[in-house]
Amino acid sequence: MNLNFDINQFIHKFENNCQRVQKKVFSKNEVITSYIKKRNQFCILVMGNADLVRYDLNGNRTIVEHFSKNDVFGEVFYTITTNNELLVEAREKCEVLFYSYNDIHTKCKTNCKFHPYLSENLPELILSKVTDLNMRIELLTKRSTRDKLIGYFAMLSTRNLSKTFSLPFSLTDLADYLSVDRSAMMRELKLLKEEGFIEKNRNKITLLYK
């Protein structure tokens, strides 16, 4: 997340100065929130990793988004247009701040000074979220499994400012996230290694091309 303000300072003020904020802790695989309830929440992941997953009527699971520390998510960013279940699931122990978007113009009883600060910085948080979603759309519109893999690796490399980075997913979940067949993806990973595009050591990837 690229922001023009200190996100850690923002979270500290958010958590400690506003009475309307709730902080909750979740264990691995626990459901953090469900978008189908339409509570108009926005959330900040203070610690851990989580996934937004969709389950269709046949029980098929798709990873829609992946969230890591300081990422924002919630129903306020996602208009529900189907009856498919959308859940945010903890991939490990997570700490999450919850806030109702409907409260943004409602002052706390203590008249906390955080609300003007929130109003000032929320547009940039939303813009950053839109940028992330656009990158996700661009990734999914790539036609081949190879192009999706290379595009995703390039994105992780840019985020980590390094050609070596760790995958945040298991290979099964990576195939799910990229919306590709796992067997086809494994073949492409093997070819990318053999052709000198990448090195792979367990969940670590190193890009070898410029």
JSON list of C-alpha atoms in Angstrom, two decimals:
[
{"chain": "A", "resi": 1, "resn": "MET", "atom": "CA", "xyz": [0.00, 0.00, 0.00]},
{"chain": "A", "resi": 2, "resn": "ASN", "atom": "CA", "xyz": [1.57, 3.30, -1.16]},
{"chain": "A", "resi": 3, "resn": "LEU", "atom": "CA", "xyz": [0.33, 6.23, 0.95]},
{"chain": "A", "resi": 4, "resn": "ASN", "atom": "CA", "xyz": [1.43, 9.81, 1.50]},
{"chain": "A", "resi": 5, "resn": "PHE", "atom": "CA", "xyz": [0.88, 9.56, 5.25]},
{"chain": "A", "resi": 6, "resn": "ASP", "atom": "CA", "xyz": [2.23, 7.31, 7.99]},
{"chain": "A", "resi": 7, "resn": "ILE", "atom": "CA", "xyz": [-0.18, 4.36, 8.07]},
{"chain": "A", "resi": 8, "resn": "ASN", "atom": "CA", "xyz": [1.24, 3.10, 11.37]},
{"chain": "A", "resi": 9, "resn": "GLN", "atom": "CA", "xyz": [0.61, 6.47, 13.02]},
{"chain": "A", "resi": 10, "resn": "PHE", "atom": "CA", "xyz": [-2.86, 6.52, 11.48]},
{"chain": "A", "resi": 11, "resn": "ILE", "atom": "CA", "xyz": [-3.67, 3.08, 12.92]},
{"chain": "A", "resi": 12, "resn": "HIS", "atom": "CA", "xyz": [-2.31, 4.08, 16.33]},
{"chain": "A", "resi": 13, "resn": "LYS", "atom": "CA", "xyz": [-4.55, 7.15, 16.42]},
{"chain": "A", "resi": 14, "resn": "PHE", "atom": "CA", "xyz": [-7.46, 5.15, 15.04]},
{"chain": "A", "resi": 15, "resn": "GLU", "atom": "CA", "xyz": [-7.17, 2.50, 17.71]},
{"chain": "A", "resi": 16, "resn": "ASN", "atom": "CA", "xyz": [-6.48, 4.73, 20.70]},
{"chain": "A", "resi": 17, "resn": "ASN", "atom": "CA", "xyz": [-8.48, 7.92, 20.09]},
{"chain": "A", "resi": 18, "resn": "CYS", "atom": "CA", "xyz": [-11.85, 6.87, 18.72]},
{"chain": "A", "resi": 19, "resn": "GLN", "atom": "CA", "xyz": [-14.47, 5.16, 20.89]},
{"chain": "A", "resi": 20, "resn": "ARG", "atom": "CA", "xyz": [-16.30, 3.79, 17.84]},
{"chain": "A", "resi": 21, "resn": "VAL", "atom": "CA", "xyz": [-13.40, 1.54, 16.81]},
{"chain": "A", "resi": 22, "resn": "GLN", "atom": "CA", "xyz": [-13.45, -2.12, 17.79]},
{"chain": "A", "resi": 23, "resn": "LYS", "atom": "CA", "xyz": [-10.35, -4.30, 17.88]},
{"chain": "A", "resi": 24, "resn": "LYS", "atom": "CA", "xyz": [-10.70, -8.07, 17.64]},
{"chain": "A", "resi": 25, "resn": "VAL", "atom": "CA", "xyz": [-8.29, -10.99, 17.50]},
{"chain": "A", "resi": 26, "resn": "PHE", "atom": "CA", "xyz": [-8.86, -14.02, 15.27]},
{"chain": "A", "resi": 27, "resn": "SER", "atom": "CA", "xyz": [-7.24, -17.44, 15.14]},
{"chain": "A", "resi": 28, "resn": "LYS", "atom": "CA", "xyz": [-6.04, -19.20, 11.98]},
{"chain": "A", "resi": 29, "resn": "ASN", "atom": "CA", "xyz": [-8.95, -20.21, 9.67]},
{"chain": "A", "resi": 30, "resn": "GLU", "atom": "CA", "xyz": [-11.45, -18.20, 11.71]},
{"chain": "A", "resi": 31, "resn": "VAL", "atom": "CA", "xyz": [-13.95, -16.03, 9.80]},
{"chain": "A", "resi": 32, "resn": "ILE", "atom": "CA", "xyz": [-13.18, -12.34, 10.36]},
{"chain": "A", "resi": 33, "resn": "THR", "atom": "CA", "xyz": [-16.25, -10.95, 8.65]},
{"chain": "A", "resi": 34, "resn": "SER", "atom": "CA", "xyz": [-18.92, -11.80, 6.10]},
{"chain": "A", "resi": 35, "resn": "TYR", "atom": "CA", "xyz": [-19.78, -9.31, 3.36]},
{"chain": "A", "resi": 36, "resn": "ILE", "atom": "CA", "xyz": [-23.24, -10.73, 2.83]},
{"chain": "A", "resi": 37, "resn": "LYS", "atom": "CA", "xyz": [-24.47, -9.07, 6.04]},
{"chain": "A", "resi": 38, "resn": "LYS", "atom": "CA", "xyz": [-23.96, -5.60, 4.50]},
{"chain": "A", "resi": 39, "resn": "ARG", "atom": "CA", "xyz": [-22.90, -3.79, 7.68]},
{"chain": "A", "resi": 40, "resn": "ASN", "atom": "CA", "xyz": [-21.01, -1.15, 5.66]},
{"chain": "A", "resi": 41, "resn": "GLN", "atom": "CA", "xyz": [-17.84, -1.78, 7.66]},
{"chain": "A", "resi": 42, "resn": "PHE", "atom": "CA", "xyz": [-14.33, -0.95, 6.77]},
{"chain": "A", "resi": 43, "resn": "CYS", "atom": "CA", "xyz": [-11.57, -2.83, 8.51]},
{"chain": "A", "resi": 44, "resn": "ILE", "atom": "CA", "xyz": [-7.81, -2.51, 8.91]},
{"chain": "A", "resi": 45, "resn": "LEU", "atom": "CA", "xyz": [-5.62, -5.58, 9.31]},
{"chain": "A", "resi": 46, "resn": "VAL", "atom": "CA", "xyz": [-3.22, -4.64, 12.10]},
{"chain": "A", "resi": 47, "resn": "MET", "atom": "CA", "xyz": [-1.44, -7.99, 12.20]},
{"chain": "A", "resi": 48, "resn": "GLY", "atom": "CA", "xyz": [-1.45, -11.19, 10.17]},
{"chain": "A", "resi": 49, "resn": "ASN", "atom": "CA", "xyz": [-2.63, -12.33, 6.73]},
{"chain": "A", "resi": 50, "resn": "ALA", "atom": "CA", "xyz": [-6.17, -12.98, 5.54]},
{"chain": "A", "resi": 51, "resn": "ASP", "atom": "CA", "xyz": [-8.08, -13.81, 2.35]},
{"chain": "A", "resi": 52, "resn": "LEU", "atom": "CA", "xyz": [-11.38, -12.66, 0.93]},
{"chain": "A", "resi": 53, "resn": "VAL", "atom": "CA", "xyz": [-12.91, -15.89, -0.37]},
{"chain": "A", "resi": 54, "resn": "ARG", "atom": "CA", "xyz": [-16.07, -16.57, -2.34]},
{"chain": "A", "resi": 55, "resn": "TYR", "atom": "CA", "xyz": [-18.09, -19.76, -2.10]},
{"chain": "A", "resi": 56, "resn": "ASP", "atom": "CA", "xyz": [-20.55, -20.38, -4.92]},
{"chain": "A", "resi": 57, "resn": "LEU", "atom": "CA", "xyz": [-23.75, -22.40, -4.69]},
{"chain": "A", "resi": 58, "resn": "ASN", "atom": "CA", "xyz": [-21.80, -25.60, -5.43]},
{"chain": "A", "resi": 59, "resn": "GLY", "atom": "CA", "xyz": [-19.33, -24.95, -2.61]},
{"chain": "A", "resi": 60, "resn": "ASN", "atom": "CA", "xyz": [-16.46, -24.03, -4.95]},
{"chain": "A", "resi": 61, "resn": "ARG", "atom": "CA", "xyz": [-13.95, -21.70, -3.31]},
{"chain": "A", "resi": 62, "resn": "THR", "atom": "CA", "xyz": [-12.23, -18.74, -4.98]},
{"chain": "A", "resi": 63, "resn": "ILE", "atom": "CA", "xyz": [-9.69, -16.39, -3.41]},
{"chain": "A", "resi": 64, "resn": "VAL", "atom": "CA", "xyz": [-10.83, -12.92, -4.46]},
{"chain": "A", "resi": 65, "resn": "GLU", "atom": "CA", "xyz": [-8.24, -10.85, -2.57]},
{"chain": "A", "resi": 66, "resn": "HIS", "atom": "CA", "xyz": [-5.31, -11.36, -0.23]},
{"chain": "A", "resi": 67, "resn": "PHE", "atom": "CA", "xyz": [-4.75, -9.00, 2.70]},
{"chain": "A", "resi": 68, "resn": "SER", "atom": "CA", "xyz": [-1.57, -8.42, 4.68]},
{"chain": "A", "resi": 69, "resn": "LYS", "atom": "CA", "xyz": [-0.56, -6.03, 7.47]},
{"chain": "A", "resi": 70, "resn": "ASN", "atom": "CA", "xyz": [-2.09, -2.52, 7.19]},
{"chain": "A", "resi": 71, "resn": "ASP", "atom": "CA", "xyz": [-4.42, -3.48, 4.33]},
{"chain": "A", "resi": 72, "resn": "VAL", "atom": "CA", "xyz": [-7.98, -2.15, 4.41]},
{"chain": "A", "resi": 73, "resn": "PHE", "atom": "CA", "xyz": [-11.03, -4.18, 3.48]},
{"chain": "A", "resi": 74, "resn": "GLY", "atom": "CA", "xyz": [-14.73, -4.50, 4.20]},
{"chain": "A", "resi": 75, "resn": "GLU", "atom": "CA", "xyz": [-18.21, -4.28, 2.74]},
{"chain": "A", "resi": 76, "resn": "VAL", "atom": "CA", "xyz": [-17.82, -0.57, 2.06]},
{"chain": "A", "resi": 77, "resn": "PHE", "atom": "CA", "xyz": [-15.34, -1.42, -0.72]},
{"chain": "A", "resi": 78, "resn": "TYR", "atom": "CA", "xyz": [-17.34, -4.28, -2.22]},
{"chain": "A", "resi": 79, "resn": "THR", "atom": "CA", "xyz": [-20.89, -4.08, -3.59]},
{"chain": "A", "resi": 80, "resn": "ILE", "atom": "CA", "xyz": [-22.63, -7.45, -3.30]},
{"chain": "A", "resi": 81, "resn": "THR", "atom": "CA", "xyz": [-24.33, -8.36, -6.58]},
{"chain": "A", "resi": 82, "resn": "THR", "atom": "CA", "xyz": [-24.82, -12.12, -6.07]},
{"chain": "A", "resi": 83, "resn": "ASN", "atom": "CA", "xyz": [-25.99, -14.51, -3.39]},
{"chain": "A", "resi": 84, "resn": "ASN", "atom": "CA", "xyz": [-22.57, -16.17, -3.30]},
{"chain": "A", "resi": 85, "resn": "GLU", "atom": "CA", "xyz": [-21.04, -16.12, 0.16]},
{"chain": "A", "resi": 86, "resn": "LEU", "atom": "CA", "xyz": [-18.09, -13.75, 0.64]},
{"chain": "A", "resi": 87, "resn": "LEU", "atom": "CA", "xyz": [-15.98, -14.25, 3.75]},
{"chain": "A", "resi": 88, "resn": "VAL", "atom": "CA", "xyz": [-12.72, -12.84, 5.03]},
{"chain": "A", "resi": 89, "resn": "GLU", "atom": "CA", "xyz": [-10.79, -15.75, 6.56]},
{"chain": "A", "resi": 90, "resn": "ALA", "atom": "CA", "xyz": [-7.68, -15.52, 8.74]},
{"chain": "A", "resi": 91, "resn": "ARG", "atom": "CA", "xyz": [-4.68, -17.37, 7.30]},
{"chain": "A", "resi": 92, "resn": "GLU", "atom": "CA", "xyz": [-2.92, -17.02, 10.66]},
{"chain": "A", "resi": 93, "resn": "LYS", "atom": "CA", "xyz": [-3.51, -15.16, 13.92]},
{"chain": "A", "resi": 94, "resn": "CYS", "atom": "CA", "xyz": [-4.90, -11.74, 12.99]},
{"chain": "A", "resi": 95, "resn": "GLU", "atom": "CA", "xyz": [-5.69, -8.48, 14.75]},
{"chain": "A", "resi": 96, "resn": "VAL", "atom": "CA", "xyz": [-8.32, -6.34, 13.03]},
{"chain": "A", "resi": 97, "resn": "LEU", "atom": "CA", "xyz": [-9.82, -2.91, 13.63]},
{"chain": "A", "resi": 98, "resn": "PHE", "atom": "CA", "xyz": [-13.52, -2.54, 12.75]},
{"chain": "A", "resi": 99, "resn": "TYR", "atom": "CA", "xyz": [-15.30, 0.73, 12.01]},
{"chain": "A", "resi": 100, "resn": "SER", "atom": "CA", "xyz": [-18.72, 1.49, 10.54]},
{"chain": "A", "resi": 101, "resn": "TYR", "atom": "CA", "xyz": [-18.51, 3.83, 7.57]},
{"chain": "A", "resi": 102, "resn": "ASN", "atom": "CA", "xyz": [-21.88, 5.23, 8.67]},
{"chain": "A", "resi": 103, "resn": "ASP", "atom": "CA", "xyz": [-20.16, 6.68, 11.76]},
{"chain": "A", "resi": 104, "resn": "ILE", "atom": "CA", "xyz": [-17.64, 8.73, 9.85]},
{"chain": "A", "resi": 105, "resn": "HIS", "atom": "CA", "xyz": [-19.57, 11.99, 10.32]},
{"chain": "A", "resi": 106, "resn": "THR", "atom": "CA", "xyz": [-20.81, 11.12, 13.82]},
{"chain": "A", "resi": 107, "resn": "LYS", "atom": "CA", "xyz": [-18.74, 12.51, 16.66]},
{"chain": "A", "resi": 108, "resn": "CYS", "atom": "CA", "xyz": [-17.77, 10.36, 19.63]},
{"chain": "A", "resi": 109, "resn": "LYS", "atom": "CA", "xyz": [-19.14, 11.26, 23.06]},
{"chain": "A", "resi": 110, "resn": "THR", "atom": "CA", "xyz": [-15.66, 12.46, 24.00]},
{"chain": "A", "resi": 111, "resn": "ASN", "atom": "CA", "xyz": [-15.51, 14.61, 20.84]},
{"chain": "A", "resi": 112, "resn": "CYS", "atom": "CA", "xyz": [-12.31, 12.85, 19.78]},
{"chain": "A", "resi": 113, "resn": "LYS", "atom": "CA", "xyz": [-9.99, 14.62, 17.35]},
{"chain": "A", "resi": 114, "resn": "PHE", "atom": "CA", "xyz": [-9.54, 11.54, 15.20]},
{"chain": "A", "resi": 115, "resn": "HIS", "atom": "CA", "xyz": [-12.65, 12.04, 13.02]},
{"chain": "A", "resi": 116, "resn": "PRO", "atom": "CA", "xyz": [-11.28, 15.07, 11.11]},
{"chain": "A", "resi": 117, "resn": "TYR", "atom": "CA", "xyz": [-8.01, 13.16, 10.67]},
{"chain": "A", "resi": 118, "resn": "LEU", "atom": "CA", "xyz": [-9.97, 10.16, 9.36]},
{"chain": "A", "resi": 119, "resn": "SER", "atom": "CA", "xyz": [-11.96, 12.30, 6.94]},
{"chain": "A", "resi": 120, "resn": "GLU", "atom": "CA", "xyz": [-8.74, 13.90, 5.70]},
{"chain": "A", "resi": 121, "resn": "ASN", "atom": "CA", "xyz": [-6.96, 10.61, 4.99]},
{"chain": "A", "resi": 122, "resn": "LEU", "atom": "CA", "xyz": [-9.80, 8.28, 4.05]},
{"chain": "A", "resi": 123, "resn": "PRO", "atom": "CA", "xyz": [-9.87, 9.38, 0.37]},
{"chain": "A", "resi": 124, "resn": "GLU", "atom": "CA", "xyz": [-6.23, 8.32, 0.01]},
{"chain": "A", "resi": 125, "resn": "LEU", "atom": "CA", "xyz": [-6.96, 4.97, 1.66]},
{"chain": "A", "resi": 126, "resn": "ILE", "atom": "CA", "xyz": [-9.82, 4.44, -0.78]},
{"chain": "A", "resi": 127, "resn": "LEU", "atom": "CA", "xyz": [-7.66, 5.49, -3.75]},
{"chain": "A", "resi": 128, "resn": "SER", "atom": "CA", "xyz": [-4.98, 3.02, -2.69]},
{"chain": "A", "resi": 129, "resn": "LYS", "atom": "CA", "xyz": [-7.64, 0.32, -2.45]},
{"chain": "A", "resi": 130, "resn": "VAL", "atom": "CA", "xyz": [-8.91, 1.14, -5.95]},
{"chain": "A", "resi": 131, "resn": "THR", "atom": "CA", "xyz": [-5.34, 0.93, -7.27]},
{"chain": "A", "resi": 132, "resn": "ASP", "atom": "CA", "xyz": [-4.92, -2.53, -5.73]},
{"chain": "A", "resi": 133, "resn": "LEU", "atom": "CA", "xyz": [-8.22, -3.68, -7.23]},
{"chain": "A", "resi": 134, "resn": "ASN", "atom": "CA", "xyz": [-7.21, -2.38, -10.66]},
{"chain": "A", "resi": 135, "resn": "MET", "atom": "CA", "xyz": [-3.98, -4.36, -10.46]},
{"chain": "A", "resi": 136, "resn": "ARG", "atom": "CA", "xyz": [-6.00, -7.43, -9.54]},
{"chain": "A", "resi": 137, "resn": "ILE", "atom": "CA", "xyz": [-8.29, -6.93, -12.54]},
{"chain": "A", "resi": 138, "resn": "GLU", "atom": "CA", "xyz": [-5.30, -6.48, -14.83]},
{"chain": "A", "resi": 139, "resn": "LEU", "atom": "CA", "xyz": [-3.81, -9.72, -13.52]},
{"chain": "A", "resi": 140, "resn": "LEU", "atom": "CA", "xyz": [-7.00, -11.72, -14.03]},
{"chain": "A", "resi": 141, "resn": "THR", "atom": "CA", "xyz": [-7.51, -10.43, -17.58]},
{"chain": "A", "resi": 142, "resn": "LYS", "atom": "CA", "xyz": [-4.20, -11.89, -18.74]},
{"chain": "A", "resi": 143, "resn": "ARG", "atom": "CA", "xyz": [-5.02, -14.72, -21.13]},
{"chain": "A", "resi": 144, "resn": "SER", "atom": "CA", "xyz": [-2.52, -17.45, -20.27]},
{"chain": "A", "resi": 145, "resn": "THR", "atom": "CA", "xyz": [-1.42, -19.14, -17.07]},
{"chain": "A", "resi": 146, "resn": "ARG", "atom": "CA", "xyz": [2.17, -18.14, -17.81]},
{"chain": "A", "resi": 147, "resn": "ASP", "atom": "CA", "xyz": [1.26, -14.48, -18.23]},
{"chain": "A", "resi": 148, "resn": "LYS", "atom": "CA", "xyz": [-0.66, -14.53, -14.96]},
{"chain": "A", "resi": 149, "resn": "LEU", "atom": "CA", "xyz": [2.27, -16.08, -13.11]},
{"chain": "A", "resi": 150, "resn": "ILE", "atom": "CA", "xyz": [4.81, -13.64, -14.56]},
{"chain": "A", "resi": 151, "resn": "GLY", "atom": "CA", "xyz": [2.47, -10.71, -13.90]},
{"chain": "A", "resi": 152, "resn": "TYR", "atom": "CA", "xyz": [1.92, -11.78, -10.30]},
{"chain": "A", "resi": 153, "resn": "PHE", "atom": "CA", "xyz": [5.63, -12.36, -9.69]},
{"chain": "A", "resi": 154, "resn": "ALA", "atom": "CA", "xyz": [6.42, -8.92, -11.11]},
{"chain": "A", "resi": 155, "resn": "MET", "atom": "CA", "xyz": [3.82, -7.37, -8.80]},
{"chain": "A", "resi": 156, "resn": "LEU", "atom": "CA", "xyz": [5.30, -9.08, -5.72]},
{"chain": "A", "resi": 157, "resn": "SER", "atom": "CA", "xyz": [8.81, -8.07, -6.78]},
{"chain": "A", "resi": 158, "resn": "THR", "atom": "CA", "xyz": [7.73, -4.42, -7.06]},
{"chain": "A", "resi": 159, "resn": "ARG", "atom": "CA", "xyz": [5.98, -4.49, -3.68]},
{"chain": "A", "resi": 160, "resn": "ASN", "atom": "CA", "xyz": [9.01, -6.04, -1.97]},
{"chain": "A", "resi": 161, "resn": "LEU", "atom": "CA", "xyz": [11.57, -3.92, -3.86]},
{"chain": "A", "resi": 162, "resn": "SER", "atom": "CA", "xyz": [13.46, -7.13, -4.53]},
{"chain": "A", "resi": 163, "resn": "LYS", "atom": "CA", "xyz": [13.70, -9.82, -7.19]},
{"chain": "A", "resi": 164, "resn": "THR", "atom": "CA", "xyz": [13.52, -12.40, -4.40]},
{"chain": "A", "resi": 165, "resn": "PHE", "atom": "CA", "xyz": [10.28, -12.69, -2.44]},
{"chain": "A", "resi": 166, "resn": "SER", "atom": "CA", "xyz": [8.09, -15.22, -0.65]},
{"chain": "A", "resi": 167, "resn": "LEU", "atom": "CA", "xyz": [4.74, -16.36, -1.98]},
{"chain": "A", "resi": 168, "resn": "PRO", "atom": "CA", "xyz": [1.93, -15.55, 0.47]},
{"chain": "A", "resi": 169, "resn": "PHE", "atom": "CA", "xyz": [0.02, -18.65, -0.71]},
{"chain": "A", "resi": 170, "resn": "SER", "atom": "CA", "xyz": [0.36, -22.37, -0.94]},
{"chain": "A", "resi": 171, "resn": "LEU", "atom": "CA", "xyz": [0.53, -23.49, -4.57]},
{"chain": "A", "resi": 172, "resn": "THR", "atom": "CA", "xyz": [-3.05, -24.72, -4.36]},
{"chain": "A", "resi": 173, "resn": "ASP", "atom": "CA", "xyz": [-4.22, -21.33, -3.12]},
{"chain": "A", "resi": 174, "resn": "LEU", "atom": "CA", "xyz": [-2.05, -19.56, -5.70]},
{"chain": "A", "resi": 175, "resn": "ALA", "atom": "CA", "xyz": [-3.86, -21.42, -8.49]},
{"chain": "A", "resi": 176, "resn": "ASP", "atom": "CA", "xyz": [-7.14, -20.47, -6.85]},
{"chain": "A", "resi": 177, "resn": "TYR", "atom": "CA", "xyz": [-6.08, -16.81, -6.58]},
{"chain": "A", "resi": 178, "resn": "LEU", "atom": "CA", "xyz": [-5.01, -16.69, -10.24]},
{"chain": "A", "resi": 179, "resn": "SER", "atom": "CA", "xyz": [-8.13, -18.58, -11.35]},
{"chain": "A", "resi": 180, "resn": "VAL", "atom": "CA", "xyz": [-6.10, -21.23, -13.20]},
{"chain": "A", "resi": 181, "resn": "ASP", "atom": "CA", "xyz": [-5.92, -25.01, -13.17]},
{"chain": "A", "resi": 182, "resn": "ARG", "atom": "CA", "xyz": [-3.36, -26.17, -10.59]},
{"chain": "A", "resi": 183, "resn": "SER", "atom": "CA", "xyz": [-1.85, -28.86, -12.85]},
{"chain": "A", "resi": 184, "resn": "ALA", "atom": "CA", "xyz": [-1.43, -26.37, -15.70]},
{"chain": "A", "resi": 185, "resn": "MET", "atom": "CA", "xyz": [0.15, -23.88, -13.29]},
{"chain": "A", "resi": 186, "resn": "MET", "atom": "CA", "xyz": [2.62, -26.46, -11.99]},
{"chain": "A", "resi": 187, "resn": "ARG", "atom": "CA", "xyz": [3.68, -27.22, -15.58]},
{"chain": "A", "resi": 188, "resn": "GLU", "atom": "CA", "xyz": [4.25, -23.54, -16.27]},
{"chain": "A", "resi": 189, "resn": "LEU", "atom": "CA", "xyz": [6.26, -23.12, -13.06]},
{"chain": "A", "resi": 190, "resn": "LYS", "atom": "CA", "xyz": [8.46, -26.01, -14.12]},
{"chain": "A", "resi": 191, "resn": "LEU", "atom": "CA", "xyz": [8.96, -24.51, -17.59]},
{"chain": "A", "resi": 192, "resn": "LEU", "atom": "CA", "xyz": [9.76, -21.08, -16.14]},
{"chain": "A", "resi": 193, "resn": "LYS", "atom": "CA", "xyz": [12.48, -22.70, -14.03]},
{"chain": "A", "resi": 194, "resn": "GLU", "atom": "CA", "xyz": [13.86, -24.77, -16.91]},
{"chain": "A", "resi": 195, "resn": "GLU", "atom": "CA", "xyz": [13.90, -21.78, -19.25]},
{"chain": "A", "resi": 196, "resn": "GLY", "atom": "CA", "xyz": [15.77, -19.60, -16.75]},
{"chain": "A", "resi": 197, "resn": "PHE", "atom": "CA", "xyz": [13.02, -17.15, -15.95]},
{"chain": "A", "resi": 198, "resn": "ILE", "atom": "CA", "xyz": [12.87, -17.94, -12.23]},
{"chain": "A", "resi": 199, "resn": "GLU", "atom": "CA", "xyz": [14.50, -19.82, -9.40]},
{"chain": "A", "resi": 200, "resn": "LYS", "atom": "CA", "xyz": [12.21, -21.49, -6.89]},
{"chain": "A", "resi": 201, "resn": "ASN", "atom": "CA", "xyz": [13.13, -22.72, -3.42]},
{"chain": "A", "resi": 202, "resn": "ARG", "atom": "CA", "xyz": [10.01, -23.90, -1.61]},
{"chain": "A", "resi": 203, "resn": "ASN", "atom": "CA", "xyz": [7.85, -20.75, -1.36]},
{"chain": "A", "resi": 204, "resn": "LYS", "atom": "CA", "xyz": [10.67, -18.36, -2.35]},
{"chain": "A", "resi": 205, "resn": "ILE", "atom": "CA", "xyz": [10.85, -17.05, -5.90]},
{"chain": "A", "resi": 206, "resn": "THR", "atom": "CA", "xyz": [13.76, -15.21, -7.52]},
{"chain": "A", "resi": 207, "resn": "LEU", "atom": "CA", "xyz": [13.24, -13.47, -10.84]},
{"chain": "A", "resi": 208, "resn": "LEU", "atom": "CA", "xyz": [16.14, -14.04, -13.24]},
{"chain": "A", "resi": 209, "resn": "TYR", "atom": "CA", "xyz": [14.95, -11.89, -16.13]},
{"chain": "A", "resi": 210, "resn": "LYS", "atom": "CA", "xyz": [15.38, -8.13, -16.33]}
]
